[in-house]
Coordinates of C-alpha atoms in Angstrom, one line a residue:
Chain S
M1 CA 34.5 37.1 77.2
I2 CA 32.1 39.8 78.5
K3 CA 29.8 38.5 81.2
I4 CA 26.2 39.0 80.1
D5 CA 23.3 38.2 82.4
L6 CA 21.0 36.3 79.9
T7 CA 18.2 36.1 82.4
K8 CA 17.7 39.8 82.3
L9 CA 17.4 40.1 78.5
T10 CA 14.5 40.3 76.1
L11 CA 14.7 41.1 72.4
V12 CA 14.0 44.8 73.0
K13 CA 16.5 45.0 75.9
A14 CA 19.2 43.3 73.9
A15 CA 18.6 45.5 70.9
E16 CA 19.0 48.5 73.3
A17 CA 22.1 47.1 74.8
L18 CA 23.6 46.5 71.3
K19 CA 22.8 50.2 70.4
R20 CA 24.4 51.4 73.6
G21 CA 27.5 49.3 73.1
D22 CA 27.1 47.3 76.4
F23 CA 28.1 44.3 74.3
N24 CA 28.0 43.3 70.7
S25 CA 26.4 40.4 68.8
Q26 CA 29.4 38.2 68.9
D27 CA 29.5 38.6 72.7
L28 CA 25.9 37.8 72.9
V29 CA 26.1 34.7 70.6
A30 CA 29.2 33.6 72.6
A31 CA 27.2 33.8 75.8
Y32 CA 24.3 31.8 74.4
L33 CA 26.6 29.2 73.0
Q34 CA 28.3 28.8 76.3
A35 CA 24.9 28.6 78.2
I36 CA 23.7 25.9 75.6
E37 CA 26.8 23.9 76.2
E38 CA 26.2 23.9 79.9
K39 CA 22.5 23.2 80.0
N40 CA 21.4 21.6 76.8
S41 CA 22.2 17.9 77.4
A42 CA 20.1 17.9 80.6
L43 CA 17.1 19.5 79.0
N44 CA 17.4 18.1 75.5
I45 CA 16.3 21.3 73.8
Y46 CA 18.6 21.8 70.8
L47 CA 18.8 19.1 68.2
E48 CA 21.6 21.0 66.5
V49 CA 23.4 24.2 67.4
F50 CA 24.5 26.2 64.4
T51 CA 27.8 27.2 66.1
D52 CA 29.8 28.4 63.1
E53 CA 27.0 30.0 61.2
A54 CA 25.8 31.8 64.3
K55 CA 29.2 33.3 64.9
Q56 CA 29.5 34.3 61.2
Q57 CA 26.0 35.9 61.3
A58 CA 27.0 37.8 64.5
E59 CA 30.2 39.1 63.0
A60 CA 28.3 40.3 60.0
A61 CA 25.7 42.0 62.2
D62 CA 28.5 43.7 64.2
K63 CA 30.1 45.0 61.0
R64 CA 26.8 46.4 59.8
R65 CA 26.3 48.1 63.1
E66 CA 29.8 49.7 62.9
R67 CA 29.0 51.0 59.5
G68 CA 25.7 52.4 60.7
E69 CA 23.8 50.0 58.4
S70 CA 21.8 48.0 60.9
L71 CA 18.9 46.1 59.4
G72 CA 16.5 47.0 62.1
E73 CA 15.5 46.0 65.6
L74 CA 16.2 42.3 65.2
D75 CA 19.6 42.7 63.7
G76 CA 22.2 40.7 65.6
L77 CA 19.7 39.0 67.9
P78 CA 19.9 35.2 68.4
I79 CA 16.7 33.1 68.2
A80 CA 15.9 29.4 68.1
I81 CA 13.8 27.8 65.4
K82 CA 11.4 24.8 65.9
D83 CA 12.7 22.0 63.8
N84 CA 9.8 21.9 61.3
M85 CA 10.8 25.1 59.5
L86 CA 13.2 24.8 56.6
I87 CA 16.5 26.5 56.8
K88 CA 18.4 26.0 53.5
G89 CA 21.4 23.8 53.7
H90 CA 20.5 22.6 57.2
L91 CA 19.3 19.2 58.4
V92 CA 15.7 19.4 59.5
S93 CA 13.8 16.6 61.2
S94 CA 10.3 17.6 62.4
G95 CA 11.3 15.5 65.5
S96 CA 11.1 12.3 63.5
Q97 CA 13.3 9.5 62.2
M98 CA 11.5 9.8 58.9
L99 CA 13.6 12.6 57.8
K100 CA 16.9 11.2 58.8
P101 CA 18.7 12.5 57.0
Y102 CA 17.1 15.4 55.1
S103 CA 18.7 18.6 54.3
A104 CA 16.4 21.6 53.5
T105 CA 16.6 22.7 49.9
Y106 CA 15.2 26.1 50.5
D107 CA 14.4 28.6 53.1
A108 CA 11.0 28.9 54.6
T109 CA 9.5 32.4 54.0
V110 CA 9.7 33.2 57.7
I111 CA 13.4 32.2 57.7
K112 CA 14.0 34.4 54.7
K113 CA 12.3 37.3 56.4
L114 CA 14.3 36.8 59.6
R115 CA 17.5 36.6 57.6
E116 CA 16.7 39.9 55.9
A117 CA 16.1 41.4 59.4
G118 CA 19.5 40.3 60.5
A119 CA 18.3 37.7 63.1
I120 CA 20.7 35.0 64.0
F121 CA 19.7 31.4 64.1
L122 CA 21.2 29.7 67.1
G123 CA 19.9 26.3 66.1
R124 CA 17.0 24.0 65.6
V125 CA 15.0 22.9 68.6
N126 CA 13.3 19.7 69.6
M127 CA 9.6 19.2 69.1
D128 CA 6.9 16.5 69.2
E129 CA 7.1 14.3 66.2
F130 CA 5.6 16.0 63.1
A131 CA 4.1 18.5 65.7
M132 CA 1.8 15.9 67.0
G133 CA 1.7 16.1 70.8
S134 CA 1.1 18.3 73.8
S135 CA 4.2 17.4 75.9
N136 CA 7.2 17.1 73.6
E137 CA 7.3 13.4 74.6
T138 CA 6.7 12.0 71.1
S139 CA 9.9 13.3 69.7
A140 CA 12.1 10.6 68.1
Y141 CA 15.0 12.4 69.8
G142 CA 13.8 12.1 73.4
P143 CA 11.6 14.4 75.5
V144 CA 12.4 18.0 76.3
K145 CA 12.4 18.8 80.0
N146 CA 10.7 21.8 81.5
P147 CA 13.5 24.2 82.6
L148 CA 11.4 25.3 85.6
D149 CA 11.1 21.7 86.8
P150 CA 13.0 19.0 84.8
T151 CA 10.7 16.2 86.1
R152 CA 7.9 17.9 84.2
V153 CA 7.0 18.5 80.5
P154 CA 7.5 21.8 78.8
G155 CA 4.3 21.3 76.8
G156 CA 4.1 20.7 73.1
S157 CA 4.5 20.4 70.3
S158 CA 6.8 23.5 70.4
G159 CA 8.3 22.2 73.6
G160 CA 11.9 22.9 72.5
S161 CA 11.0 26.5 71.5
A162 CA 9.4 27.2 74.9
A163 CA 12.2 25.6 76.9
A164 CA 14.9 27.4 74.9
V165 CA 13.5 30.8 75.9
A166 CA 12.6 29.8 79.4
A167 CA 16.0 28.4 80.0
N168 CA 17.6 31.5 78.6
L169 CA 19.2 29.6 75.8
A170 CA 17.7 31.9 73.1
L171 CA 16.2 35.4 73.2
A172 CA 13.1 34.2 71.5
A173 CA 11.9 31.3 69.4
L174 CA 9.6 30.5 66.6
G175 CA 7.1 27.7 67.0
S176 CA 4.0 26.4 65.2
D177 CA 0.5 26.1 66.5
T178 CA -2.1 23.7 65.1
G179 CA -4.2 23.0 68.3
G180 CA -2.3 25.0 70.9
S181 CA 1.2 24.0 70.2
I182 CA 2.7 27.5 70.8
R183 CA 0.3 28.7 73.5
Q184 CA 0.2 25.6 75.7
P185 CA 4.0 25.2 76.0
A186 CA 4.3 29.0 76.5
S187 CA 1.8 28.7 79.4
F188 CA 3.7 25.7 80.9
C189 CA 7.0 27.6 80.7
G190 CA 5.9 31.0 81.8
L191 CA 6.2 32.7 78.4
V192 CA 4.1 34.7 75.9
G193 CA 2.9 32.4 73.1
F194 CA 1.1 33.8 70.1
K195 CA -0.8 32.2 67.3
P196 CA -1.7 34.7 64.6
S197 CA -4.9 34.7 62.5
Y198 CA -4.9 31.9 60.0
G199 CA -3.0 33.2 57.0
A200 CA -1.3 36.1 58.8
V201 CA 2.1 34.4 58.6
S202 CA 3.2 32.4 55.5
R203 CA 3.4 28.6 55.9
Y204 CA 5.8 28.2 53.0
G205 CA 8.6 26.1 54.3
L206 CA 6.7 24.9 57.4
M207 CA 6.3 21.2 57.3
A208 CA 2.5 20.9 57.1
L209 CA 0.6 19.0 59.8
S210 CA -3.0 20.2 59.3
S211 CA -3.2 22.7 56.5
S212 CA -6.4 24.4 57.5
L213 CA -5.2 24.9 61.1
D214 CA -1.4 25.4 61.2
Q215 CA 0.2 28.8 61.9
I216 CA 3.7 29.9 62.8
G217 CA 4.2 32.3 65.7
P218 CA 6.6 33.6 68.3
L219 CA 7.4 32.4 71.8
T220 CA 9.0 35.3 73.9
K221 CA 9.3 36.6 77.3
T222 CA 7.2 39.8 76.7
V223 CA 4.4 40.9 74.6
E224 CA 6.6 43.7 73.3
D225 CA 9.0 41.0 71.9
T226 CA 6.1 39.1 70.3
K227 CA 5.0 42.2 68.5
L228 CA 8.6 42.8 67.2
L229 CA 8.9 39.2 65.9
F230 CA 5.4 39.1 64.5
D231 CA 5.9 42.3 62.6
V232 CA 8.9 40.8 60.9
I233 CA 7.4 37.4 59.9
K234 CA 3.8 38.5 59.0
G235 CA 2.6 39.3 55.6
Q236 CA 1.0 38.0 52.4
D237 CA 3.2 35.6 50.5
P238 CA 2.7 34.6 46.8
L239 CA 4.2 31.2 47.7
D240 CA 1.5 30.5 50.3
S241 CA -1.9 31.0 48.7
T242 CA -3.6 30.8 52.1
S243 CA -1.7 33.8 53.4
T244 CA -3.4 37.2 53.7
E245 CA -2.4 40.8 54.8
A246 CA -3.7 41.2 58.3
Q247 CA -6.7 43.4 58.2
N248 CA -7.2 45.4 61.3
A249 CA -10.3 47.6 61.5
K250 CA -10.5 48.1 65.3
R251 CA -8.0 50.4 66.9
K252 CA -8.9 50.2 70.6
T253 CA -6.4 51.1 73.2
Q254 CA -8.4 51.0 76.4
N255 CA -11.6 49.9 78.2
F256 CA -11.8 46.6 76.4
K257 CA -14.9 44.4 76.7
I258 CA -13.7 40.9 77.7
G259 CA -16.1 38.0 77.2
V260 CA -15.8 35.0 79.4
P261 CA -17.6 31.7 78.6
W262 CA -17.6 30.4 82.2
H263 CA -19.8 27.4 81.3
F264 CA -17.1 26.1 79.0
F265 CA -14.3 25.7 81.6
E266 CA -15.5 26.3 85.2
D267 CA -15.8 22.6 86.0
K268 CA -12.7 21.5 84.1
L269 CA -10.1 23.4 86.1
E270 CA -7.9 22.6 89.0
P271 CA -9.3 24.9 91.8
E272 CA -6.2 27.1 92.0
V273 CA -6.3 27.6 88.2
L274 CA -9.8 28.9 88.4
A275 CA -8.9 31.1 91.3
D276 CA -5.9 32.5 89.4
F277 CA -8.1 33.1 86.4
K278 CA -10.7 35.0 88.4
Q279 CA -7.9 37.1 90.0
S280 CA -6.6 38.0 86.5
L281 CA -10.0 39.3 85.6
E282 CA -10.4 41.3 88.8
K283 CA -7.1 43.1 88.0
L284 CA -8.3 43.9 84.5
K285 CA -11.5 45.3 85.9
V286 CA -9.5 47.5 88.2
A287 CA -7.5 48.7 85.2
G288 CA -10.8 49.9 83.6
H289 CA -11.9 47.0 81.4
E290 CA -15.3 45.4 81.4
V291 CA -15.9 41.6 81.9
K292 CA -19.0 40.1 80.5
D293 CA -20.4 36.6 80.6
I294 CA -20.8 35.1 77.1
N295 CA -22.5 31.9 76.0
L296 CA -20.8 29.7 73.5
P297 CA -23.0 26.5 73.4
N298 CA -21.0 24.8 70.6
V299 CA -17.4 25.7 71.5
K300 CA -17.1 22.4 73.5
Y301 CA -17.2 20.6 70.2
S302 CA -13.9 22.2 69.2
L303 CA -11.7 19.4 70.5
P304 CA -13.6 16.5 69.0
C305 CA -13.8 18.5 65.8
Y306 CA -10.0 19.0 66.0
Y307 CA -9.3 15.3 66.5
V308 CA -11.2 14.5 63.3
I309 CA -9.9 17.3 61.1
Q310 CA -6.2 17.3 62.2
P311 CA -5.6 13.6 61.8
A312 CA -7.4 13.6 58.5
E313 CA -5.4 16.4 57.1
A314 CA -2.2 15.0 58.6
S315 CA -2.8 11.6 57.0
S316 CA -2.9 13.4 53.7
N317 CA 0.1 15.7 54.4
L318 CA 2.3 12.9 55.6
A319 CA 1.6 10.7 52.6
R320 CA 4.6 12.3 51.0
Y321 CA 7.0 10.6 53.3
D322 CA 7.7 7.4 51.4
G323 CA 11.5 7.4 51.3
L324 CA 11.7 7.8 47.5
R325 CA 12.6 11.5 47.2
Y326 CA 14.3 12.1 50.6
G327 CA 14.7 10.8 54.1
Y328 CA 14.6 7.5 55.8
R329 CA 14.1 4.4 53.7
Q330 CA 13.6 0.6 54.4
P331 CA 13.7 -1.0 51.0
G332 CA 11.6 -4.2 50.6
E333 CA 11.1 -6.7 47.8
K334 CA 8.6 -4.7 45.8
L335 CA 7.5 -1.0 45.8
L336 CA 4.6 -1.6 48.1
D337 CA 7.0 -3.2 50.7
D338 CA 9.2 -0.1 50.4
Y339 CA 6.3 2.0 51.5
L340 CA 5.0 -0.3 54.2
Q341 CA 8.4 -0.7 55.8
T342 CA 9.7 2.8 55.4
R343 CA 6.6 4.3 56.9
G344 CA 5.9 1.6 59.4
R345 CA 9.3 2.0 60.9
G346 CA 10.1 5.6 60.2
F347 CA 7.1 7.1 62.0
G348 CA 6.6 7.0 65.8
R349 CA 3.6 5.6 67.6
E350 CA 1.5 8.8 67.9
V351 CA 2.1 9.7 64.3
R352 CA 1.0 6.2 63.2
R353 CA -2.1 6.5 65.4
R354 CA -3.1 9.8 64.0
I355 CA -2.5 8.7 60.4
M356 CA -4.7 5.6 61.0
L357 CA -7.4 7.8 62.5
G358 CA -7.2 10.2 59.7
T359 CA -7.3 7.5 57.1
Y360 CA -10.4 6.0 58.7
V361 CA -12.4 9.3 59.0
L362 CA -11.6 10.0 55.3
S363 CA -12.5 6.6 54.0
A364 CA -15.5 5.9 51.8
G365 CA -18.6 5.3 54.0
Y366 CA -17.2 7.3 56.9
Y367 CA -16.2 10.5 55.2
D368 CA -19.4 12.4 55.6
A369 CA -20.2 11.2 59.1
Y370 CA -16.8 12.2 60.5
Y371 CA -14.9 14.6 58.3
G372 CA -17.9 16.2 56.7
Q373 CA -19.6 16.6 60.1
A374 CA -16.4 18.0 61.6
K375 CA -16.1 20.6 58.9
R376 CA -19.8 21.6 59.3
V377 CA -19.2 21.8 63.1
S378 CA -16.1 24.0 62.6
K379 CA -18.3 26.4 60.5
L380 CA -20.7 26.4 63.4
I381 CA -18.0 27.2 65.9
S382 CA -16.5 29.9 63.7
Q383 CA -19.9 31.5 63.3
E384 CA -20.6 31.3 67.0
L385 CA -17.2 32.9 67.9
A386 CA -17.6 35.6 65.3
Q387 CA -21.1 36.5 66.6
A388 CA -19.8 36.6 70.2
L389 CA -16.9 38.8 69.1
E390 CA -19.3 41.4 67.8
T391 CA -20.5 41.9 71.4
V392 CA -17.1 41.8 73.1
D393 CA -13.6 42.8 71.9
V394 CA -11.8 39.6 73.2
I395 CA -12.6 36.3 74.7
A396 CA -10.6 35.3 77.8
T397 CA -10.0 31.8 79.2
P398 CA -7.2 30.0 81.0
T399 CA -4.8 28.7 78.5
T400 CA -4.7 25.2 80.0
P401 CA -6.7 23.3 82.6
S402 CA -3.6 22.8 84.8
G403 CA 0.1 23.7 85.0
A404 CA 2.8 21.4 83.6
F405 CA 2.3 17.7 84.3
K406 CA 5.0 15.1 85.0
L407 CA 6.9 13.4 82.3
G408 CA 5.2 10.1 81.5
E409 CA 2.0 11.0 83.3
R410 CA -0.3 11.1 80.3
L411 CA 1.3 8.7 77.9
S412 CA -1.0 5.7 78.4
D413 CA -4.3 7.4 77.7
P414 CA -4.3 9.5 74.5
I415 CA -7.5 11.3 75.3
Q416 CA -6.1 12.5 78.6
M417 CA -3.3 14.0 76.6
Y418 CA -5.5 15.5 74.1
L419 CA -7.6 17.3 76.8
A420 CA -4.6 19.5 77.5
D421 CA -5.6 21.4 74.4
I422 CA -9.2 21.9 75.2
F423 CA -9.0 25.7 75.5
T424 CA -6.6 26.4 72.8
V425 CA -8.1 24.5 69.8
P426 CA -11.2 26.8 69.3
A427 CA -8.9 29.5 68.0
N428 CA -7.4 27.2 65.4
I429 CA -10.7 25.8 64.4
A430 CA -12.0 29.3 63.7
G431 CA -8.7 30.7 62.4
L432 CA -8.7 33.4 65.0
P433 CA -5.6 35.2 66.6
S434 CA -4.9 34.0 70.2
V435 CA -2.2 34.7 72.7
S436 CA -1.2 33.2 76.1
I437 CA 0.3 35.5 78.6
P438 CA 2.0 34.4 81.9
A439 CA -0.5 34.7 84.7
G440 CA -0.1 33.3 88.3
K441 CA 1.2 29.9 89.5
D442 CA -0.4 26.5 90.0
K443 CA -0.2 24.4 93.3
N444 CA 3.3 23.3 92.4
Q445 CA 4.5 26.8 91.8
L446 CA 4.6 26.4 88.1
P447 CA 3.4 29.0 85.6
L448 CA -0.2 29.3 84.4
G449 CA -1.3 31.2 81.3
F450 CA -4.1 33.7 80.6
Q451 CA -5.4 33.4 77.0
L452 CA -7.0 36.1 74.9
T453 CA -8.7 35.4 71.5
A454 CA -10.0 38.1 69.2
G455 CA -11.7 38.3 65.8
F456 CA -10.1 37.4 62.6
G457 CA -7.3 39.9 61.8
Q458 CA -7.5 41.5 65.2
E459 CA -3.9 40.8 66.3
E460 CA -3.4 44.3 67.5
T461 CA -6.4 44.0 69.8
I462 CA -5.1 41.0 71.7
L463 CA -1.5 42.3 71.8
T464 CA -2.6 45.7 73.1
L465 CA -4.7 44.3 75.8
G466 CA -2.0 41.7 76.4
Q467 CA 0.5 44.4 77.1
N468 CA -1.9 46.1 79.5
Y469 CA -2.5 42.8 81.2
E470 CA 1.3 42.2 81.5
H471 CA 1.6 45.5 83.1
V472 CA -1.3 45.0 85.5
I473 CA 0.0 41.6 86.6
S474 CA 3.5 42.9 87.2
L475 CA 2.2 45.5 89.6
S476 CA 0.9 42.9 92.1
Chain U
M1 CA -16.3 -0.3 67.7
I2 CA -13.6 -0.6 65.1
K3 CA -13.2 -4.2 63.8
P4 CA -9.8 -6.0 63.3
E5 CA -10.4 -6.3 59.6
E6 CA -10.9 -2.6 59.4
V7 CA -7.7 -1.9 61.2
A8 CA -5.9 -4.2 58.8
K9 CA -7.4 -2.5 55.9
L10 CA -6.4 0.9 57.3
T11 CA -2.7 -0.2 57.6
E12 CA -2.8 -1.1 53.9
L13 CA -4.4 2.2 52.9
A14 CA -2.0 4.2 55.1
R15 CA 0.9 2.2 53.9
L16 CA 2.0 1.4 57.5
E17 CA 3.5 -2.0 58.3
M18 CA 2.4 -3.0 61.8
S19 CA 2.7 -6.0 64.1
A20 CA -0.4 -7.9 65.1
E21 CA 0.1 -6.7 68.7
E22 CA 0.3 -3.1 67.6
R23 CA -2.7 -3.5 65.4
T24 CA -4.7 -4.7 68.5
K25 CA -3.5 -1.8 70.6
I26 CA -4.1 0.8 67.9
G27 CA -7.6 -0.7 67.3
Q28 CA -8.4 -0.1 71.0
D29 CA -7.0 3.5 70.8
L30 CA -8.9 4.3 67.7
S31 CA -12.2 2.9 69.1
A32 CA -11.8 5.1 72.2
I33 CA -11.0 8.2 70.1
L34 CA -13.9 7.5 67.6
D35 CA -16.2 7.2 70.6
Y36 CA -15.0 10.5 71.9
V37 CA -15.4 12.3 68.6
S38 CA -18.9 10.9 67.9
E39 CA -20.0 13.7 70.3
L40 CA -20.0 15.8 67.1
K41 CA -23.3 14.3 66.1
S42 CA -25.0 16.5 68.8
A43 CA -23.4 19.8 67.7
G44 CA -25.7 22.6 66.8
S45 CA -28.6 21.2 68.8
A46 CA -28.2 23.4 71.9
V47 CA -30.5 26.4 72.4
G48 CA -28.7 29.5 71.1
S49 CA -26.7 27.7 68.3
P50 CA -26.2 29.6 65.1
D51 CA -28.5 28.4 62.3
L52 CA -26.4 26.4 59.8
G53 CA -28.9 24.3 57.7
R54 CA -26.9 21.3 58.8
S55 CA -29.0 18.8 56.9
A56 CA -27.8 20.1 53.6
P57 CA -24.1 20.8 53.2
G58 CA -23.9 23.4 50.5
N59 CA -27.1 25.0 51.7
P60 CA -26.7 28.8 51.3
K61 CA -27.8 29.1 55.0
S62 CA -24.5 27.5 56.0
E63 CA -22.5 30.3 54.6
L64 CA -20.8 32.4 57.2
P65 CA -20.9 36.1 57.8
T66 CA -18.4 37.1 55.1
A67 CA -17.1 40.2 56.7
S68 CA -15.5 38.5 59.6
L69 CA -14.0 35.4 58.0
P70 CA -11.3 34.5 55.5
V71 CA -12.3 34.0 51.9
N72 CA -10.7 31.5 49.5
I73 CA -8.4 33.1 47.1
W74 CA -6.6 31.8 44.0
R75 CA -3.2 32.8 42.7
A76 CA -2.7 33.5 39.0
D77 CA -1.9 30.4 37.0
L78 CA 1.6 31.5 36.2
P79 CA 4.9 29.7 36.6
T80 CA 7.1 31.0 39.4
P81 CA 10.9 30.5 39.8
S82 CA 11.8 27.2 41.5
S83 CA 13.2 27.4 45.0
A84 CA 15.8 24.8 44.3
T85 CA 17.6 23.3 41.3
R86 CA 17.0 19.9 39.8
E87 CA 20.4 18.7 41.2
E88 CA 19.6 19.9 44.7
L89 CA 16.3 18.1 44.6
L90 CA 17.7 14.9 43.4
A91 CA 20.5 14.9 45.8
S92 CA 18.5 13.2 48.5
A93 CA 16.8 10.6 46.3
A94 CA 16.9 7.0 47.0
A95 CA 17.9 6.5 43.4
S96 CA 18.0 8.7 40.4
Q97 CA 18.9 8.4 36.7
D98 CA 19.2 10.9 33.9
G99 CA 17.7 13.6 36.1
Y100 CA 14.7 11.6 37.2
F101 CA 13.8 9.8 40.5
K102 CA 14.2 6.1 39.9
V103 CA 11.6 3.9 41.5
K104 CA 10.7 0.2 41.5
K105 CA 8.2 -0.9 39.0
I106 CA 4.6 -0.1 39.9
L107 CA 2.7 -2.4 37.6
G108 CA 3.2 -6.2 37.4

């Protein structure tokens, strides 16, 4: 077997190596399968490795390459998929017992697009149950460990996706982001994590958590890789009527105006996180960009807004899990008992908590005070962000208030856990594209993230500035 | 803040069987979270907030600058090919008969 240094690879570098003939797809897949065998049980990343299928896909990719019929940049490259996206014929669990067993009856649109591009699916990776969580500790299959420090969390809910790439057990991964579930784990694991504009990527085949907030996106080592994956998975899909073609009016390449809402986070950060963030801005100024103070008086309501809207929509979306058509079932005496027992036992604690919360805020007498108010406040926040983004090109904040915390540290107080998402949720509330890029390190030498958010449809803006930032950081 | 009877009613509505112990714990969690989210009442009152006509949902003033935000769209009301066959979809059913999902009786 050819010895490949997986730590040195990115999607782009691997594609170049394949073209040069340094190794082929089968070699690459063999190397990843070996690495997974060695490291997976300690980190609990992969719920299932698609060993045979990955080898077959690699063989097919190599034959295409030999015939000069490569499908494109992604052809023959192995990636990991968060286990809430349907891959036809494969078991899929959403990190829950509730879908044990359930075999996908169709391909998600993103999966179909990746297949057509020749990407290889190494396997399905662990996640917080039904994507509810910020640490990958709510999974029914056990927590994922942060590869950089296995006593700490990788973040969540796309913890498995982030850990897979950070541990060099996949070249890249797909995750989903409802309140920060791509960006926060990317930040905790030292990766690029990108949430596109709402609707930029089809949600067909993604198990819905909160339908007005969910988006699928990539977790990669570089912004270049993120662009590559995003280009393949994006696009309007007739099967997802909330999907749109990304409109991109602005075409800026330099001298960006970066807006910073200091009032929003200055007092909420660990001191070294604030210092690191300031340093990032200094480096961007040196590179020719302008940094401006901006005022966003209502953006602080994003998190309470989120914790009304998301549980409400989740309670509705998760009503389908009743054991009658698929999945886990605990039959009782009557039909109602079937439901009560199946759902009471099939769902984990955090899921039950959020379903209860969602049911409450949607119930008669409380609907307008909670859900109605939260929807009004989201409009307010969207408008406020849109107005700010008319005066600046992007908004910058740290991705998270701290680096990765210890396993078990935040399990007893749900609000402490929820606060991990405080800087990521505004982009979901407003449907805006947002990316987290590796910045410096926290006091425990663990990664921190620098987050950029732009106007609706302005993916190119944040990815262009993001690449410049990457370059500027690498110089120091 | 949230009463035990309300928690019990919620478990019924959400179809979640729950022990008395868990109902107590969840009641405490929900009260804490509801407390936290009730901050939303003060949104929009700070100086510099966009005008939203908050008192009247549906008020035209609460419409957003259309150029910068997504707009609701509808697909044509036409049938599209199914992603899976009837057999495939029934394969995971708890019970099926004659091409239908079979369930316990709902009434009576």
